[in-house]
Amino acid sequence: MLPPFYYKDVSDDVLFAYFSEVIQKVDSAALQSYIYNIPLVTKIHLSLSLLERLAKEYPKTVVGMKDSSGDWSYTESVIKLLAPHGFRVYAGSAVFLMRALRAGGIGCISAIANINPKAIADLAAHWRESNADERQAALDQVRNVFAKYQMMAGMKTAVAHYSKDPEWLSVRPPLMQLSAEQQAQLLSELQAIHFSMPGL
C-alpha cells in the first residue's frame, strides 16, 4: 500500500489518516496490508513513529512493509523497532537480502527476482550456511549489471534473449527499449558472469 503522494510535505497525522481511512473503508478482518516505502518515486518520507503508530493501531492489518528506500540504516531501524512485535520487513532490493535476514527481516521483494528468482530463493532458504556471503555476492554481481541500464527494459531484454521471444522487448511509455547497442552490451556482460535463466 503506497502512501498518497500527489501532495508533498504532508504531516504524519495526514499520512496516518489516509492509511486509517482506507483500512476502515475496507472494513474486513481479512485485510492484511504491507506499507510500500519507495521515496524515490513518492517523495514521501515514512517516519518510524508513523509506522509504529500504524502497527500499534492496526496490528492485524498493517502487518509489514516493503522498504525500497535504498537506505539500509532506515531499513535496519524499522526492523529493530517493529520486527520484535511481528511486523514483517522486506528489503526492496536483493542487495540487502542478507543484511535484512540477519537483522530480523523477512526477506526481499525485488525487481531482480523477476529474472533471478532461484538464486534469491536459494539464498533466502540457506542464509545461515557458510557460503551465504558468496551467494549474496553473486546476487549483487547480477544486479550490478542490470543497474547500468534502465532496469525494466534491461530485464525485458534478458527475458527476450533467454526465451528467444522478441515480444518481451516491448515496454510501455514512459519507458523505452534499450538501444540495439545497449542490448548487445547487456547480454555480453551477462554472458561474462555466466548468467542464465533456467526453466524459462
PDB file of C-alpha atoms in Angstrom, residues 31 38 59 88 119 140 147 167 169 173 189:
ATOM      1  CA  LEU A  31      -7.290  -7.370   5.207  1.00  0.00           C
ATOM      2  CA  ILE A  38       9.543   3.985  -2.200  1.00  0.00           C
ATOM      3  CA  PRO A  59      -1.702  -4.831  14.468  1.00  0.00           C
ATOM      4  CA  ARG A  88       7.363  -8.166   8.664  1.00  0.00           C
ATOM      5  CA  ALA A 119      19.306 -17.602  -6.704  1.00  0.00           C
ATOM      6  CA  ASP A 140      24.987  -8.381  -6.252  1.00  0.00           C
ATOM      7  CA  ALA A 147      21.768  -1.350 -12.660  1.00  0.00           C
ATOM      8  CA  GLU A 167       7.939  -9.821 -27.905  1.00  0.00           C
ATOM      9  CA  LEU A 169      11.364  -6.372 -25.623  1.00  0.00           C
ATOM     10  CA  PRO A 173       5.867   4.675 -22.137  1.00  0.00           C
ATOM     11  CA  GLU A 189      28.042  -8.572 -19.601  1.00  0.00           C
TER      12      GLU A 189
END
